[in-house]
Backbone as JSON Lines, residues from 0, in Angstrom:
{"i":0,"aa":"X","n":[2.08,4.08,0.61],"ca":[1.53,4.21,-0.72],"c":[1.84,5.6,-1.23]}
{"i":1,"aa":"X","n":[2.29,5.68,-2.45],"ca":[2.53,6.97,-3.05],"c":[1.23,7.58,-3.54]}
{"i":2,"aa":"X","n":[0.88,8.74,-3.04],"ca":[-0.39,9.36,-3.42],"c":[-0.39,9.71,-4.91]}
{"i":3,"aa":"X","n":[0.74,10.14,-5.43],"ca":[0.83,10.52,-6.84],"c":[0.9,9.29,-7.74]}
{"i":4,"aa":"X","n":[1.73,8.33,-7.37],"ca":[1.99,7.18,-8.24],"c":[1.0,6.04,-8.04]}
{"i":5,"aa":"X","n":[0.45,5.92,-6.85],"ca":[-0.42,4.79,-6.55],"c":[0.35,3.52,-6.24]}
{"i":6,"aa":"X","n":[1.67,3.6,-6.25],"ca":[2.51,2.44,-5.97],"c":[2.56,2.18,-4.47]}
{"i":7,"aa":"X","n":[2.6,0.91,-4.11],"ca":[2.69,0.54,-2.71],"c":[3.96,-0.27,-2.48]}
{"i":8,"aa":"X","n":[4.39,-0.28,-1.24],"ca":[5.53,-1.1,-0.84],"c":[5.17,-1.76,0.49]}
{"i":9,"aa":"X","n":[5.24,-3.08,0.51],"ca":[4.93,-3.83,1.72],"c":[6.18,-4.5,2.25]}
{"i":10,"aa":"X","n":[6.23,-4.65,3.56],"ca":[7.29,-5.41,4.19],"c":[6.71,-6.1,5.41]}
{"i":11,"aa":"X","n":[6.96,-7.37,5.53],"ca":[6.47,-8.13,6.68],"c":[7.37,-7.81,7.87]}
{"i":12,"aa":"X","n":[6.76,-7.38,8.97],"ca":[7.51,-7.02,10.18],"c":[7.12,-7.98,11.31]}
{"i":13,"aa":"X","n":[8.08,-8.37,12.1],"ca":[7.79,-9.27,13.22],"c":[7.08,-8.55,14.36]}
{"i":14,"aa":"X","n":[7.29,-7.24,14.47],"ca":[6.58,-6.49,15.51],"c":[6.26,-5.1,14.97]}
{"i":15,"aa":"X","n":[5.39,-4.4,15.67],"ca":[4.96,-3.07,15.22],"c":[5.38,-2.01,16.22]}
{"i":16,"aa":"X","n":[6.53,-2.2,16.82],"ca":[7.05,-1.2,17.76],"c":[7.68,-0.05,16.99]}
{"i":17,"aa":"X","n":[7.75,1.08,17.66],"ca":[8.3,2.3,17.07],"c":[9.7,2.08,16.49]}
{"i":18,"aa":"X","n":[10.54,1.37,17.22],"ca":[11.93,1.14,16.79],"c":[12.0,0.32,15.5]}
{"i":19,"aa":"X","n":[10.97,-0.46,15.22],"ca":[10.93,-1.27,14.01],"c":[10.3,-0.49,12.86]}
{"i":20,"aa":"X","n":[9.19,0.18,13.14],"ca":[8.39,0.83,12.1],"c":[9.05,2.09,11.55]}
{"i":21,"aa":"X","n":[9.54,2.95,12.41],"ca":[10.04,4.25,11.94],"c":[11.18,4.15,10.93]}
{"i":22,"aa":"X","n":[12.19,3.31,11.14],"ca":[13.23,3.21,10.11],"c":[12.69,2.71,8.77]}
{"i":23,"aa":"X","n":[11.66,1.87,8.81],"ca":[11.07,1.37,7.57],"c":[10.28,2.46,6.85]}
{"i":24,"aa":"X","n":[9.59,3.31,7.62],"ca":[8.88,4.45,7.02],"c":[9.88,5.4,6.38]}
{"i":25,"aa":"X","n":[10.98,5.67,7.07],"ca":[12.0,6.57,6.54],"c":[12.67,5.98,5.3]}
{"i":26,"aa":"X","n":[12.93,4.68,5.3],"ca":[13.57,4.04,4.15],"c":[12.62,3.95,2.96]}
{"i":27,"aa":"X","n":[11.32,3.84,3.22],"ca":[10.36,3.66,2.14],"c":[9.75,4.93,1.6]}
{"i":28,"aa":"X","n":[10.12,6.09,2.16],"ca":[9.58,7.37,1.68],"c":[10.72,8.34,1.42]}
{"i":29,"aa":"X","n":[10.47,9.25,0.52],"ca":[11.48,10.29,0.24],"c":[11.39,11.37,1.31]}
{"i":30,"aa":"X","n":[12.52,11.99,1.58],"ca":[12.51,13.1,2.53],"c":[11.64,14.21,1.96]}
{"i":31,"aa":"X","n":[10.78,14.76,2.78],"ca":[9.85,15.8,2.34],"c":[8.48,15.25,1.98]}
{"i":32,"aa":"X","n":[8.37,13.92,1.81],"ca":[7.07,13.31,1.5],"c":[6.19,13.39,2.74]}
{"i":33,"aa":"X","n":[4.92,13.71,2.54],"ca":[3.98,13.79,3.66],"c":[3.51,12.39,4.01]}
{"i":34,"aa":"X","n":[3.53,12.07,5.3],"ca":[3.12,10.76,5.78],"c":[1.8,10.91,6.52]}
{"i":35,"aa":"X","n":[0.79,10.13,6.12],"ca":[-0.52,10.15,6.75],"c":[-0.72,8.81,7.46]}
{"i":36,"aa":"X","n":[-1.01,8.86,8.76],"ca":[-1.2,7.64,9.54],"c":[-2.36,7.81,10.51]}
{"i":37,"aa":"X","n":[-2.65,6.71,11.22],"ca":[-3.55,6.83,12.35],"c":[-2.72,7.24,13.56]}
{"i":38,"aa":"X","n":[-3.33,7.2,14.74],"ca":[-2.65,7.74,15.93],"c":[-1.76,6.72,16.63]}
{"i":39,"aa":"X","n":[-1.44,5.62,16.0],"ca":[-0.6,4.59,16.62],"c":[0.71,5.18,17.13]}
{"i":40,"aa":"X","n":[1.11,4.75,18.3],"ca":[2.35,5.26,18.92],"c":[3.58,4.89,18.1]}
{"i":41,"aa":"X","n":[3.48,3.89,17.26],"ca":[4.63,3.48,16.44],"c":[5.05,4.57,15.47]}
{"i":42,"aa":"X","n":[4.13,5.49,15.15],"ca":[4.44,6.56,14.19],"c":[4.85,7.87,14.85]}
{"i":43,"aa":"X","n":[4.81,7.94,16.18],"ca":[5.23,9.17,16.86],"c":[6.69,9.46,16.52]}
{"i":44,"aa":"X","n":[6.96,10.65,16.06],"ca":[8.33,11.03,15.73],"c":[8.68,10.93,14.26]}
{"i":45,"aa":"X","n":[7.76,10.43,13.43],"ca":[8.03,10.34,11.99],"c":[8.3,11.73,11.43]}
{"i":46,"aa":"X","n":[7.59,12.74,11.92],"ca":[7.77,14.11,11.44],"c":[9.15,14.68,11.71]}
{"i":47,"aa":"X","n":[9.86,14.13,12.7],"ca":[11.2,14.63,13.03],"c":[12.23,14.25,11.98]}
{"i":48,"aa":"X","n":[11.88,13.33,11.09],"ca":[12.83,12.87,10.08],"c":[12.74,13.68,8.78]}
{"i":49,"aa":"X","n":[12.1,14.85,8.82],"ca":[11.99,15.68,7.63],"c":[10.8,15.34,6.75]}
{"i":50,"aa":"X","n":[9.87,14.56,7.29],"ca":[8.66,14.2,6.56],"c":[7.47,14.76,7.32]}
{"i":51,"aa":"X","n":[6.73,15.69,6.73],"ca":[5.53,16.19,7.43],"c":[4.62,15.01,7.77]}
{"i":52,"aa":"X","n":[4.09,14.99,8.99],"ca":[3.31,13.86,9.47],"c":[1.95,14.34,9.95]}
{"i":53,"aa":"X","n":[0.89,13.81,9.35],"ca":[-0.48,14.14,9.75],"c":[-1.17,12.86,10.19]}
{"i":54,"aa":"X","n":[-1.96,12.96,11.25],"ca":[-2.66,11.79,11.76],"c":[-4.15,12.03,11.86]}
{"i":55,"aa":"X","n":[-4.89,10.94,11.85],"ca":[-6.31,10.98,12.19],"c":[-6.48,10.15,13.47]}
{"i":56,"aa":"X","n":[-7.4,10.58,14.31],"ca":[-7.59,9.94,15.6],"c":[-8.82,9.04,15.54]}
{"i":57,"aa":"X","n":[-8.61,7.78,15.21],"ca":[-9.72,6.84,15.09],"c":[-10.45,6.64,16.41]}
{"i":58,"aa":"X","n":[-9.73,6.69,17.53],"ca":[-10.39,6.46,18.82],"c":[-11.36,7.59,19.15]}
{"i":59,"aa":"X","n":[-11.19,8.77,18.55],"ca":[-12.13,9.88,18.73],"c":[-13.12,9.95,17.57]}
{"i":60,"aa":"X","n":[-13.25,8.84,16.82],"ca":[-14.18,8.74,15.68],"c":[-13.81,9.71,14.55]}
{"i":61,"aa":"X","n":[-12.54,10.06,14.44],"ca":[-12.08,10.91,13.34],"c":[-11.44,9.99,12.29]}
{"i":62,"aa":"X","n":[-11.99,10.0,11.08],"ca":[-11.48,9.14,10.02],"c":[-10.93,9.94,8.85]}
{"i":63,"aa":"X","n":[-11.26,11.21,8.77],"ca":[-10.74,12.09,7.73],"c":[-10.89,13.53,8.22]}
{"i":64,"aa":"X","n":[-10.01,14.4,7.72],"ca":[-10.03,15.79,8.17],"c":[-9.68,16.71,7.01]}
{"i":65,"aa":"X","n":[-10.38,17.83,6.95],"ca":[-10.12,18.87,5.95],"c":[-9.3,19.96,6.62]}
{"i":66,"aa":"X","n":[-7.99,19.94,6.42],"ca":[-7.12,20.91,7.11],"c":[-7.15,22.3,6.51]}
{"i":67,"aa":"X","n":[-7.35,22.41,5.19],"ca":[-7.26,23.74,4.58],"c":[-8.62,24.36,4.26]}
{"i":68,"aa":"X","n":[-9.72,23.7,4.6],"ca":[-11.05,24.28,4.46],"c":[-11.58,24.34,3.04]}
{"i":69,"aa":"X","n":[-11.02,23.56,2.11],"ca":[-11.49,23.61,0.73],"c":[-12.59,22.59,0.44]}
{"i":70,"aa":"X","n":[-13.03,21.85,1.44],"ca":[-14.1,20.89,1.26],"c":[-13.62,19.48,0.95]}
{"i":71,"aa":"X","n":[-12.32,19.29,0.78],"ca":[-11.76,17.97,0.52],"c":[-11.01,17.51,1.76]}
{"i":72,"aa":"X","n":[-11.23,16.28,2.15],"ca":[-10.54,15.73,3.32],"c":[-9.18,15.2,2.9]}
{"i":73,"aa":"X","n":[-8.16,16.02,3.11],"ca":[-6.81,15.64,2.7],"c":[-6.17,14.66,3.67]}
{"i":74,"aa":"X","n":[-6.49,14.78,4.94],"ca":[-5.84,13.96,5.96],"c":[-6.71,12.73,6.22]}
{"i":75,"aa":"X","n":[-6.24,11.58,5.77],"ca":[-6.92,10.31,6.03],"c":[-5.96,9.18,5.7]}
{"i":76,"aa":"X","n":[-6.26,8.02,6.2],"ca":[-5.47,6.84,5.83],"c":[-6.4,5.75,5.29]}
{"i":77,"aa":"X","n":[-7.55,6.18,4.75],"ca":[-8.53,5.24,4.23],"c":[-8.01,4.47,3.02]}
{"i":78,"aa":"X","n":[-7.22,5.12,2.17],"ca":[-6.7,4.44,0.98],"c":[-5.79,3.29,1.39]}
{"i":79,"aa":"X","n":[-4.87,3.55,2.31],"ca":[-3.96,2.48,2.73],"c":[-4.71,1.39,3.48]}
{"i":80,"aa":"X","n":[-5.72,1.74,4.25],"ca":[-6.52,0.72,4.94],"c":[-7.28,-0.13,3.93]}
{"i":81,"aa":"X","n":[-7.74,0.48,2.85],"ca":[-8.4,-0.28,1.79],"c":[-7.46,-1.26,1.1]}
{"i":82,"aa":"X","n":[-6.21,-0.85,0.94],"ca":[-5.22,-1.74,0.33],"c":[-4.93,-2.92,1.26]}
{"i":83,"aa":"X","n":[-4.85,-2.65,2.57],"ca":[-4.66,-3.74,3.53],"c":[-5.83,-4.72,3.46]}
{"i":84,"aa":"X","n":[-7.04,-4.21,3.28],"ca":[-8.2,-5.09,3.12],"c":[-8.03,-5.95,1.88]}
{"i":85,"aa":"X","n":[-7.53,-5.35,0.8],"ca":[-7.26,-6.11,-0.42],"c":[-6.23,-7.21,-0.18]}
{"i":86,"aa":"X","n":[-5.21,-6.91,0.6],"ca":[-4.19,-7.93,0.91],"c":[-4.8,-9.07,1.72]}
{"i":87,"aa":"X","n":[-5.6,-8.74,2.72],"ca":[-6.25,-9.79,3.52],"c":[-7.16,-10.65,2.64]}
{"i":88,"aa":"X","n":[-7.91,-10.02,1.73],"ca":[-8.77,-10.77,0.83],"c":[-7.96,-11.65,-0.13]}
{"i":89,"aa":"X","n":[-6.78,-11.17,-0.51],"ca":[-5.91,-11.93,-1.41],"c":[-5.39,-13.21,-0.73]}
{"i":90,"aa":"X","n":[-4.97,-13.11,0.53],"ca":[-4.39,-14.28,1.21],"c":[-5.44,-15.2,1.83]}
{"i":91,"aa":"X","n":[-6.65,-14.72,2.02],"ca":[-7.69,-15.53,2.68],"c":[-7.91,-16.89,2.02]}
{"i":92,"aa":"X","n":[-8.01,-17.01,0.7],"ca":[-8.27,-18.33,0.1],"c":[-7.15,-19.35,0.34]}
{"i":93,"aa":"X","n":[-5.95,-18.9,0.66],"ca":[-4.84,-19.82,0.84],"c":[-4.85,-20.51,2.2]}
{"i":94,"aa":"X","n":[-5.57,-20.0,3.17],"ca":[-5.8,-20.6,4.49],"c":[-4.53,-21.16,5.13]}
{"i":95,"aa":"X","n":[-4.18,-20.61,6.24],"ca":[-3.08,-21.15,7.02],"c":[-1.7,-20.93,6.41]}
{"i":96,"aa":"X","n":[-1.42,-19.73,5.98],"ca":[-0.11,-19.43,5.4],"c":[0.95,-19.48,6.51]}
{"i":97,"aa":"X","n":[2.03,-20.15,6.22],"ca":[3.14,-20.21,7.17],"c":[3.81,-18.84,7.25]}
{"i":98,"aa":"X","n":[4.24,-18.45,8.44],"ca":[4.97,-17.19,8.59],"c":[6.24,-17.2,7.76]}
{"i":99,"aa":"X","n":[6.78,-18.39,7.56],"ca":[8.0,-18.53,6.77],"c":[7.79,-18.07,5.32]}
{"i":100,"aa":"X","n":[6.58,-18.27,4.77],"ca":[6.29,-17.93,3.38],"c":[5.46,-16.67,3.22]}
{"i":101,"aa":"X","n":[5.03,-16.06,4.31],"ca":[4.15,-14.9,4.23],"c":[4.73,-13.8,3.36]}
{"i":102,"aa":"X","n":[6.03,-13.53,3.47],"ca":[6.64,-12.46,2.68],"c":[6.48,-12.71,1.18]}
{"i":103,"aa":"X","n":[6.43,-13.97,0.76],"ca":[6.27,-14.27,-0.67],"c":[4.85,-13.95,-1.14]}
{"i":104,"aa":"X","n":[3.85,-14.28,-0.34],"ca":[2.48,-13.94,-0.69],"c":[2.31,-12.42,-0.76]}
{"i":105,"aa":"X","n":[2.9,-11.73,0.21],"ca":[2.82,-10.26,0.24],"c":[3.51,-9.67,-0.98]}
{"i":106,"aa":"X","n":[4.64,-10.22,-1.37],"ca":[5.36,-9.72,-2.55],"c":[4.54,-9.91,-3.82]}
{"i":107,"aa":"X","n":[3.84,-11.03,-3.94],"ca":[2.99,-11.26,-5.11],"c":[1.86,-10.24,-5.14]}
{"i":108,"aa":"X","n":[1.23,-9.99,-3.99],"ca":[0.16,-9.0,-3.95],"c":[0.69,-7.61,-4.32]}
{"i":109,"aa":"X","n":[1.86,-7.25,-3.8],"ca":[2.47,-5.95,-4.12],"c":[2.71,-5.83,-5.63]}
{"i":110,"aa":"X","n":[3.24,-6.88,-6.23],"ca":[3.5,-6.87,-7.67],"c":[2.2,-6.71,-8.46]}
{"i":111,"aa":"X","n":[1.18,-7.47,-8.09],"ca":[-0.1,-7.38,-8.78],"c":[-0.7,-5.98,-8.62]}
{"i":112,"aa":"X","n":[-0.63,-5.42,-7.42],"ca":[-1.2,-4.09,-7.19],"c":[-0.45,-3.03,-7.98]}
{"i":113,"aa":"X","n":[0.87,-3.07,-7.96],"ca":[1.66,-2.03,-8.62],"c":[1.63,-2.11,-10.14]}
{"i":114,"aa":"X","n":[1.36,-3.3,-10.66],"ca":[1.35,-3.47,-12.11],"c":[0.03,-4.03,-12.6]}
{"i":115,"aa":"X","n":[-1.06,-3.66,-11.94],"ca":[-2.36,-4.25,-12.26],"c":[-2.79,-4.03,-13.7]}
{"i":116,"aa":"X","n":[-2.4,-2.91,-14.31],"ca":[-2.77,-2.67,-15.7],"c":[-2.06,-3.66,-16.62]}
{"i":117,"aa":"X","n":[-0.87,-4.09,-16.25],"ca":[-0.07,-4.96,-17.1],"c":[-0.28,-6.44,-16.79]}
{"i":118,"aa":"X","n":[-0.72,-6.76,-15.58],"ca":[-0.89,-8.16,-15.19],"c":[-1.97,-8.82,-16.04]}
{"i":119,"aa":"X","n":[-3.09,-8.13,-16.26],"ca":[-4.17,-8.69,-17.06],"c":[-3.68,-9.03,-18.46]}
{"i":120,"aa":"X","n":[-2.95,-8.12,-19.08],"ca":[-2.41,-8.35,-20.41],"c":[-1.47,-9.55,-20.42]}
{"i":121,"aa":"X","n":[-0.59,-9.64,-19.43],"ca":[0.39,-10.73,-19.38],"c":[-0.31,-12.08,-19.21]}
{"i":122,"aa":"X","n":[-1.32,-12.14,-18.36],"ca":[-2.05,-13.4,-18.17],"c":[-2.73,-13.82,-19.46]}
{"i":123,"aa":"X","n":[-3.38,-12.88,-20.12],"ca":[-4.04,-13.21,-21.39],"c":[-3.03,-13.65,-22.45]}
{"i":124,"aa":"X","n":[-1.87,-13.05,-22.44],"ca":[-0.83,-13.41,-23.39],"c":[-0.39,-14.86,-23.19]}
{"i":125,"aa":"X","n":[-0.25,-15.28,-21.93],"ca":[0.17,-16.66,-21.66],"c":[-0.95,-17.66,-21.92]}
{"i":126,"aa":"X","n":[-2.19,-17.28,-21.66],"ca":[-3.3,-18.21,-21.83],"c":[-3.64,-18.4,-23.3]}
{"i":127,"aa":"X","n":[-3.69,-17.31,-24.06],"ca":[-4.11,-17.36,-25.47],"c":[-3.08,-16.68,-26.37]}
{"i":128,"aa":"X","n":[-1.9,-17.22,-26.53],"ca":[-0.89,-16.53,-27.35],"c":[-1.32,-16.38,-28.81]}
{"i":129,"aa":"X","n":[-2.07,-17.36,-29.35],"ca":[-2.5,-17.27,-30.75],"c":[-3.44,-16.09,-30.97]}
{"i":130,"aa":"X","n":[-4.33,-15.85,-30.01],"ca":[-5.27,-14.74,-30.13],"c":[-4.53,-13.41,-30.22]}
{"i":131,"aa":"X","n":[-3.55,-13.22,-29.36],"ca":[-2.8,-11.96,-29.37],"c":[-1.94,-11.84,-30.62]}
{"i":132,"aa":"X","n":[-1.41,-12.96,-31.08],"ca":[-0.61,-12.94,-32.3],"c":[-1.47,-12.52,-33.48]}
{"i":133,"aa":"X","n":[-2.69,-13.05,-33.57],"ca":[-3.62,-12.67,-34.63],"c":[-3.95,-11.18,-34.55]}
{"i":134,"aa":"X","n":[-4.13,-10.67,-33.35],"ca":[-4.45,-9.24,-33.2],"c":[-3.3,-8.37,-33.68]}
{"i":135,"aa":"X","n":[-2.07,-8.81,-33.44],"ca":[-0.92,-8.02,-33.86],"c":[-0.7,-8.08,-35.36]}
{"i":136,"aa":"X","n":[-1.02,-9.22,-35.98],"ca":[-0.78,-9.39,-37.41],"c":[-1.9,-8.79,-38.25]}
{"i":137,"aa":"X","n":[-3.15,-8.93,-37.81],"ca":[-4.29,-8.48,-38.62],"c":[-4.28,-6.96,-38.78]}
{"i":138,"aa":"X","n":[-4.71,-6.47,-39.97],"ca":[-4.67,-5.02,-40.24],"c":[-5.68,-4.23,-39.46]}
């Protein structure tokens, strides 16, 4: 997730091994971008690719950390974990999604998340085109 833009990028992976995850992190982030993760071994070495890497140690009950002492916890992965919760809540009503189609559900969630301000307008436009036309024409 881009901290500045709020944009997310999801990709369905068959496994979460280091050899699979690290190239995807490198491809999905710009060089120099700071990467915040938990202590999973799959992320070890991300910092070697020119991306500063900060972790929180959930097993030691650390969920956020204030590295510079200004009172704000800069190091955390709570935002991305919240987005994963949103994804799980999005797919839950569909019950029993086939692995073959999972990437399509994930892509729809990514689109909705990244363009949430515009999705509401587009849905209303399709449902009530006359209402929006009247709003555009009326003085």
